[in-house]
């Protein structure tokens, strides 16, 4: 079993839809949770960062962490074609070493 | 803001040759940098942790004699793929911890290596 599980998709939704992406994990020692966006042939770009459980909102993006269920989510409201990318969840125990999910390929159709 | 750069962005080499990839933190110092490898449509796999002034720490299954890492200064780490073979063809990405103290990282733009 992988430490971090993420559905690779692909996921295709119409413009304006709410997108829900999620990851599950098995290591209860993870304390830091991140979502990265990666465009094709580019390095990952940090979107959201959360420490421990709770919600965090930044513009159209909301990140949720439920440590009791070992489940994290990223919601994208009013999705735009420019949001089309691969979204990677990542986690760490606090030693800077990140463990990534497989990434979900998202396409927003105009 | 803080940025991590990589050079080259794309390299093609013949089998058996060595290729060096540079990773630089542009406006901050990084005593630690990380090297990842990413195959098409797959996630990032941590290869090694590069430590300034000391030996790199390699993840299990990564050949340290194959992938030489040198952290020459507080802003530069290099990854050398020695005696490259077609199976080494991949997307190599480096990262450096954010100076803010949060446990997350800035990533470089990646280097695409193709070994013929």
mmCIF file of N, CA and C in Angstrom, chain B residues 4-94:
data_model
loop_
_atom_site.group_PDB
_atom_site.id
_atom_site.type_symbol
_atom_site.label_atom_id
_atom_site.label_comp_id
_atom_site.label_asym_id
_atom_site.label_seq_id
_atom_site.Cartn_x
_atom_site.Cartn_y
_atom_site.Cartn_z
ATOM 1 N N UNK B 4 13.628 29.037 -7.515
ATOM 2 C CA UNK B 4 14.629 27.992 -7.750
ATOM 3 C C UNK B 4 14.754 27.793 -9.253
ATOM 4 N N UNK B 5 15.954 27.813 -9.758
ATOM 5 C CA UNK B 5 16.159 27.626 -11.191
ATOM 6 C C UNK B 5 16.910 26.331 -11.449
ATOM 7 N N UNK B 6 16.763 25.814 -12.646
ATOM 8 C CA UNK B 6 17.480 24.611 -13.072
ATOM 9 C C UNK B 6 18.057 24.843 -14.456
ATOM 10 N N UNK B 7 19.211 24.216 -14.669
ATOM 11 C CA UNK B 7 19.850 24.308 -15.977
ATOM 12 C C UNK B 7 20.570 23.014 -16.300
ATOM 13 N N UNK B 8 20.429 22.467 -17.486
ATOM 14 C CA UNK B 8 19.581 22.965 -18.572
ATOM 15 C C UNK B 8 18.120 22.568 -18.354
ATOM 16 N N UNK B 9 17.252 23.098 -19.177
ATOM 17 C CA UNK B 9 15.845 22.716 -19.090
ATOM 18 C C UNK B 9 15.584 21.433 -19.874
ATOM 19 N N UNK B 10 16.450 21.187 -20.844
ATOM 20 C CA UNK B 10 16.267 19.990 -21.683
ATOM 21 C C UNK B 10 17.631 19.565 -22.202
ATOM 22 N N UNK B 11 17.916 18.299 -22.113
ATOM 23 C CA UNK B 11 19.206 17.808 -22.602
ATOM 24 C C UNK B 11 19.016 16.445 -23.247
ATOM 25 N N UNK B 12 19.691 16.275 -24.373
ATOM 26 C CA UNK B 12 19.724 14.992 -25.069
ATOM 27 C C UNK B 12 21.170 14.532 -25.096
ATOM 28 N N UNK B 13 21.400 13.300 -24.737
ATOM 29 C CA UNK B 13 22.777 12.810 -24.739
ATOM 30 C C UNK B 13 22.814 11.381 -25.258
ATOM 31 N N UNK B 14 24.011 10.964 -25.603
ATOM 32 C CA UNK B 14 24.196 9.600 -26.071
ATOM 33 C C UNK B 14 24.389 8.659 -24.890
ATOM 34 N N UNK B 15 24.006 7.439 -25.075
ATOM 35 C CA UNK B 15 24.180 6.437 -24.037
ATOM 36 C C UNK B 15 25.657 6.299 -23.666
ATOM 37 N N UNK B 16 25.936 6.254 -22.383
ATOM 38 C CA UNK B 16 27.307 6.114 -21.909
ATOM 39 C C UNK B 16 27.951 7.411 -21.481
ATOM 40 N N UNK B 17 27.364 8.526 -21.847
ATOM 41 C CA UNK B 17 27.910 9.825 -21.444
ATOM 42 C C UNK B 17 27.329 10.252 -20.099
ATOM 43 N N UNK B 18 27.936 11.300 -19.522
ATOM 44 C CA UNK B 18 27.454 11.837 -18.241
ATOM 45 C C UNK B 18 26.823 13.201 -18.456
ATOM 46 N N UNK B 19 25.837 13.478 -17.678
ATOM 47 C CA UNK B 19 25.098 14.738 -17.798
ATOM 48 C C UNK B 19 25.002 15.393 -16.430
ATOM 49 N N UNK B 20 25.296 16.690 -16.381
ATOM 50 C CA UNK B 20 25.205 17.429 -15.127
ATOM 51 C C UNK B 20 24.022 18.385 -15.178
ATOM 52 N N UNK B 21 23.238 18.376 -14.114
ATOM 53 C CA UNK B 21 22.090 19.273 -13.983
ATOM 54 C C UNK B 21 22.324 20.167 -12.778
ATOM 55 N N UNK B 22 22.129 21.465 -12.971
ATOM 56 C CA UNK B 22 22.336 22.417 -11.879
ATOM 57 C C UNK B 22 21.008 22.890 -11.297
ATOM 58 N N UNK B 23 21.011 23.092 -9.996
ATOM 59 C CA UNK B 23 19.850 23.625 -9.291
ATOM 60 C C UNK B 23 20.329 24.789 -8.432
ATOM 61 N N UNK B 24 19.720 25.952 -8.635
ATOM 62 C CA UNK B 24 20.139 27.144 -7.897
ATOM 63 C C UNK B 24 18.965 27.793 -7.178
ATOM 64 N N UNK B 25 19.209 28.206 -5.951
ATOM 65 C CA UNK B 25 18.258 29.065 -5.260
ATOM 66 C C UNK B 25 18.687 30.495 -5.557
ATOM 67 N N UNK B 26 17.770 31.295 -6.102
ATOM 68 C CA UNK B 26 18.159 32.572 -6.682
ATOM 69 C C UNK B 26 18.296 33.720 -5.694
ATOM 70 N N UNK B 27 17.482 33.800 -4.702
ATOM 71 C CA UNK B 27 17.617 34.924 -3.775
ATOM 72 C C UNK B 27 17.488 34.488 -2.330
ATOM 73 N N UNK B 28 17.828 33.237 -2.084
ATOM 74 C CA UNK B 28 17.867 32.777 -0.709
ATOM 75 C C UNK B 28 18.870 31.636 -0.621
ATOM 76 N N UNK B 29 19.312 31.369 0.582
ATOM 77 C CA UNK B 29 20.273 30.297 0.780
ATOM 78 C C UNK B 29 19.554 29.015 1.170
ATOM 79 N N UNK B 30 20.101 27.923 0.697
ATOM 80 C CA UNK B 30 19.494 26.618 0.956
ATOM 81 C C UNK B 30 20.576 25.627 1.364
ATOM 82 N N UNK B 31 20.623 25.310 2.629
ATOM 83 C CA UNK B 31 21.595 24.308 3.091
ATOM 84 C C UNK B 31 21.158 22.908 2.687
ATOM 85 N N UNK B 32 19.887 22.778 2.372
ATOM 86 C CA UNK B 32 19.351 21.491 1.928
ATOM 87 C C UNK B 32 18.577 21.682 0.637
ATOM 88 N N UNK B 33 18.770 20.803 -0.288
ATOM 89 C CA UNK B 33 17.974 20.768 -1.512
ATOM 90 C C UNK B 33 17.586 19.318 -1.760
ATOM 91 N N UNK B 34 16.543 19.148 -2.525
ATOM 92 C CA UNK B 34 16.040 17.809 -2.805
ATOM 93 C C UNK B 34 16.024 17.572 -4.305
ATOM 94 N N UNK B 35 16.290 16.339 -4.708
ATOM 95 C CA UNK B 35 16.218 15.947 -6.108
ATOM 96 C C UNK B 35 15.137 14.892 -6.282
ATOM 97 N N UNK B 36 14.270 15.151 -7.271
ATOM 98 C CA UNK B 36 13.172 14.243 -7.575
ATOM 99 C C UNK B 36 13.297 13.764 -9.019
ATOM 100 N N UNK B 37 12.636 12.652 -9.264
ATOM 101 C CA UNK B 37 12.549 12.117 -10.608
ATOM 102 C C UNK B 37 11.074 11.879 -10.899
ATOM 103 N N UNK B 38 10.671 12.213 -12.109
ATOM 104 C CA UNK B 38 9.266 12.053 -12.458
ATOM 105 C C UNK B 38 9.146 11.428 -13.839
ATOM 106 N N UNK B 39 8.493 10.273 -13.905
ATOM 107 C CA UNK B 39 8.202 9.635 -15.189
ATOM 108 C C UNK B 39 6.886 10.170 -15.709
ATOM 109 N N UNK B 40 6.651 10.046 -17.031
ATOM 110 C CA UNK B 40 5.416 10.587 -17.617
ATOM 111 C C UNK B 40 4.175 10.080 -16.900
ATOM 112 N N UNK B 41 3.298 11.015 -16.590
ATOM 113 C CA UNK B 41 2.020 10.724 -15.963
ATOM 114 C C UNK B 41 2.171 10.055 -14.605
ATOM 115 N N UNK B 42 3.304 10.235 -13.990
ATOM 116 C CA UNK B 42 3.506 9.691 -12.658
ATOM 117 C C UNK B 42 3.917 10.798 -11.697
ATOM 118 N N UNK B 43 3.950 10.453 -10.444
ATOM 119 C CA UNK B 43 4.249 11.458 -9.429
ATOM 120 C C UNK B 43 5.752 11.652 -9.269
ATOM 121 N N UNK B 44 6.102 12.568 -8.381
ATOM 122 C CA UNK B 44 7.505 12.834 -8.091
ATOM 123 C C UNK B 44 8.014 11.810 -7.087
ATOM 124 N N UNK B 45 9.161 11.254 -7.385
ATOM 125 C CA UNK B 45 9.797 10.315 -6.475
ATOM 126 C C UNK B 45 11.087 10.936 -5.965
ATOM 127 N N UNK B 46 11.192 11.056 -4.667
ATOM 128 C CA UNK B 46 12.393 11.633 -4.083
ATOM 129 C C UNK B 46 13.575 10.704 -4.317
ATOM 130 N N UNK B 47 14.646 11.274 -4.872
ATOM 131 C CA UNK B 47 15.859 10.500 -5.123
ATOM 132 C C UNK B 47 16.858 10.674 -3.982
ATOM 133 N N UNK B 48 17.061 11.915 -3.596
ATOM 134 C CA UNK B 48 18.107 12.174 -2.609
ATOM 135 C C UNK B 48 17.943 13.555 -2.013
ATOM 136 N N UNK B 49 18.533 13.704 -0.834
ATOM 137 C CA UNK B 49 18.606 14.994 -0.156
ATOM 138 C C UNK B 49 20.033 15.495 -0.259
ATOM 139 N N UNK B 50 20.185 16.682 -0.789
ATOM 140 C CA UNK B 50 21.497 17.281 -0.983
ATOM 141 C C UNK B 50 21.808 18.197 0.193
ATOM 142 N N UNK B 51 22.941 17.980 0.838
ATOM 143 C CA UNK B 51 23.297 18.732 2.030
ATOM 144 C C UNK B 51 24.575 19.535 1.777
ATOM 145 N N UNK B 52 24.501 20.821 2.002
ATOM 146 C CA UNK B 52 25.673 21.678 1.794
ATOM 147 C C UNK B 52 26.758 21.314 2.789
ATOM 148 N N UNK B 53 27.933 21.016 2.273
ATOM 149 C CA UNK B 53 29.075 20.713 3.126
ATOM 150 C C UNK B 53 29.172 19.281 3.590
ATOM 151 N N UNK B 54 28.250 18.442 3.178
ATOM 152 C CA UNK B 54 28.325 17.030 3.571
ATOM 153 C C UNK B 54 27.749 16.151 2.468
ATOM 154 N N UNK B 55 27.822 14.855 2.679
ATOM 155 C CA UNK B 55 27.356 13.933 1.653
ATOM 156 C C UNK B 55 25.832 13.964 1.515
ATOM 157 N N UNK B 56 25.408 13.658 0.310
ATOM 158 C CA UNK B 56 23.974 13.573 0.066
ATOM 159 C C UNK B 56 23.405 12.309 0.715
ATOM 160 N N UNK B 57 22.139 12.365 1.011
ATOM 161 C CA UNK B 57 21.421 11.209 1.558
ATOM 162 C C UNK B 57 20.513 10.655 0.477
ATOM 163 N N UNK B 58 20.737 9.414 0.112
ATOM 164 C CA UNK B 58 19.992 8.807 -0.989
ATOM 165 C C UNK B 58 18.828 7.972 -0.473
ATOM 166 N N UNK B 59 17.737 7.988 -1.225
ATOM 167 C CA UNK B 59 16.598 7.148 -0.884
ATOM 168 C C UNK B 59 16.895 5.706 -1.281
ATOM 169 N N UNK B 60 16.163 4.824 -0.663
ATOM 170 C CA UNK B 60 16.371 3.402 -0.923
ATOM 171 C C UNK B 60 16.150 3.104 -2.400
ATOM 172 N N UNK B 61 17.066 2.362 -2.966
ATOM 173 C CA UNK B 61 16.944 1.968 -4.368
ATOM 174 C C UNK B 61 17.600 2.908 -5.348
ATOM 175 N N UNK B 62 18.091 4.040 -4.883
ATOM 176 C CA UNK B 62 18.759 5.005 -5.755
ATOM 177 C C UNK B 62 20.265 4.774 -5.683
ATOM 178 N N UNK B 63 20.891 4.555 -6.850
ATOM 179 C CA UNK B 63 22.328 4.262 -6.879
ATOM 180 C C UNK B 63 23.137 5.552 -6.720
ATOM 181 N N UNK B 64 23.853 5.665 -5.633
ATOM 182 C CA UNK B 64 24.606 6.888 -5.378
ATOM 183 C C UNK B 64 25.787 7.058 -6.331
ATOM 184 N N UNK B 65 26.301 5.955 -6.850
ATOM 185 C CA UNK B 65 27.402 6.057 -7.813
ATOM 186 C C UNK B 65 26.893 6.408 -9.202
ATOM 187 N N UNK B 66 25.633 6.233 -9.411
ATOM 188 C CA UNK B 66 25.003 6.545 -10.691
ATOM 189 C C UNK B 66 24.559 8.004 -10.723
ATOM 190 N N UNK B 67 24.021 8.439 -9.615
ATOM 191 C CA UNK B 67 23.497 9.796 -9.510
ATOM 192 C C UNK B 67 24.337 10.545 -8.472
ATOM 193 N N UNK B 68 25.333 11.261 -8.966
ATOM 194 C CA UNK B 68 26.255 11.970 -8.085
ATOM 195 C C UNK B 68 25.694 13.342 -7.748
ATOM 196 N N UNK B 69 25.664 13.641 -6.471
ATOM 197 C CA UNK B 69 25.131 14.921 -6.021
ATOM 198 C C UNK B 69 26.212 15.680 -5.284
ATOM 199 N N UNK B 70 26.350 16.953 -5.644
ATOM 200 C CA UNK B 70 27.319 17.829 -5.009
ATOM 201 C C UNK B 70 26.630 19.137 -4.645
ATOM 202 N N UNK B 71 26.695 19.475 -3.380
ATOM 203 C CA UNK B 71 26.088 20.734 -2.918
ATOM 204 C C UNK B 71 27.225 21.700 -2.657
ATOM 205 N N UNK B 72 27.645 22.372 -3.737
ATOM 206 C CA UNK B 72 28.895 23.126 -3.716
ATOM 207 C C UNK B 72 28.829 24.402 -2.888
ATOM 208 N N UNK B 73 27.657 24.982 -2.813
ATOM 209 C CA UNK B 73 27.526 26.237 -2.070
ATOM 210 C C UNK B 73 26.122 26.325 -1.496
ATOM 211 N N UNK B 74 25.832 27.402 -0.812
ATOM 212 C CA UNK B 74 24.512 27.565 -0.196
ATOM 213 C C UNK B 74 23.426 27.871 -1.214
ATOM 214 N N UNK B 75 23.815 28.047 -2.474
ATOM 215 C CA UNK B 75 22.806 28.336 -3.495
ATOM 216 C C UNK B 75 22.874 27.389 -4.690
ATOM 217 N N UNK B 76 23.730 26.381 -4.644
ATOM 218 C CA UNK B 76 23.911 25.521 -5.806
ATOM 219 C C UNK B 76 24.055 24.060 -5.417
ATOM 220 N N UNK B 77 23.240 23.231 -6.040
ATOM 221 C CA UNK B 77 23.382 21.783 -5.942
ATOM 222 C C UNK B 77 23.407 21.233 -7.360
ATOM 223 N N UNK B 78 24.229 20.225 -7.597
ATOM 224 C CA UNK B 78 24.288 19.616 -8.922
ATOM 225 C C UNK B 78 24.023 18.126 -8.835
ATOM 226 N N UNK B 79 23.342 17.626 -9.863
ATOM 227 C CA UNK B 79 23.073 16.200 -10.014
ATOM 228 C C UNK B 79 23.749 15.758 -11.304
ATOM 229 N N UNK B 80 24.648 14.796 -11.200
ATOM 230 C CA UNK B 80 25.310 14.259 -12.382
ATOM 231 C C UNK B 80 24.846 12.832 -12.604
ATOM 232 N N UNK B 81 24.255 12.599 -13.764
ATOM 233 C CA UNK B 81 23.858 11.253 -14.149
ATOM 234 C C UNK B 81 25.037 10.646 -14.894
ATOM 235 N N UNK B 82 25.674 9.676 -14.304
ATOM 236 C CA UNK B 82 26.881 9.102 -14.900
ATOM 237 C C UNK B 82 26.541 7.909 -15.777
ATOM 238 N N UNK B 83 27.304 7.767 -16.855
ATOM 239 C CA UNK B 83 27.109 6.658 -17.793
ATOM 240 C C UNK B 83 25.617 6.451 -18.066
ATOM 241 N N UNK B 84 25.026 7.494 -18.594
ATOM 242 C CA UNK B 84 23.570 7.483 -18.782
ATOM 243 C C UNK B 84 23.128 6.415 -19.773
ATOM 244 N N UNK B 85 21.970 5.852 -19.494
ATOM 245 C CA UNK B 85 21.351 4.861 -20.372
ATOM 246 C C UNK B 85 19.917 5.290 -20.671
ATOM 247 N N UNK B 86 19.327 4.739 -21.706
ATOM 248 C CA UNK B 86 17.959 5.169 -22.057
ATOM 249 C C UNK B 86 16.966 5.092 -20.893
ATOM 250 N N UNK B 87 17.133 4.147 -20.005
ATOM 251 C CA UNK B 87 16.199 4.037 -18.867
ATOM 252 C C UNK B 87 16.356 5.179 -17.867
ATOM 253 N N UNK B 88 17.430 5.973 -18.011
ATOM 254 C CA UNK B 88 17.599 7.160 -17.157
ATOM 255 C C UNK B 88 16.825 8.352 -17.706
ATOM 256 N N UNK B 89 16.287 8.213 -18.891
ATOM 257 C CA UNK B 89 15.492 9.300 -19.469
ATOM 258 C C UNK B 89 14.304 9.580 -18.556
ATOM 259 N N UNK B 90 14.167 10.840 -18.178
ATOM 260 C CA UNK B 90 13.125 11.195 -17.214
ATOM 261 C C UNK B 90 13.108 12.713 -17.046
ATOM 262 N N UNK B 91 12.215 13.176 -16.197
ATOM 263 C CA UNK B 91 12.113 14.587 -15.826
ATOM 264 C C UNK B 91 12.691 14.706 -14.423
ATOM 265 N N UNK B 92 13.747 15.483 -14.279
ATOM 266 C CA UNK B 92 14.405 15.637 -12.984
ATOM 267 C C UNK B 92 14.084 17.025 -12.432
ATOM 268 N N UNK B 93 13.621 17.044 -11.190
ATOM 269 C CA UNK B 93 13.200 18.300 -10.573
ATOM 270 C C UNK B 93 13.907 18.450 -9.227
ATOM 271 N N UNK B 94 14.373 19.664 -8.956
ATOM 272 C CA UNK B 94 14.970 19.924 -7.652
ATOM 273 C C UNK B 94 14.052 20.849 -6.865
#
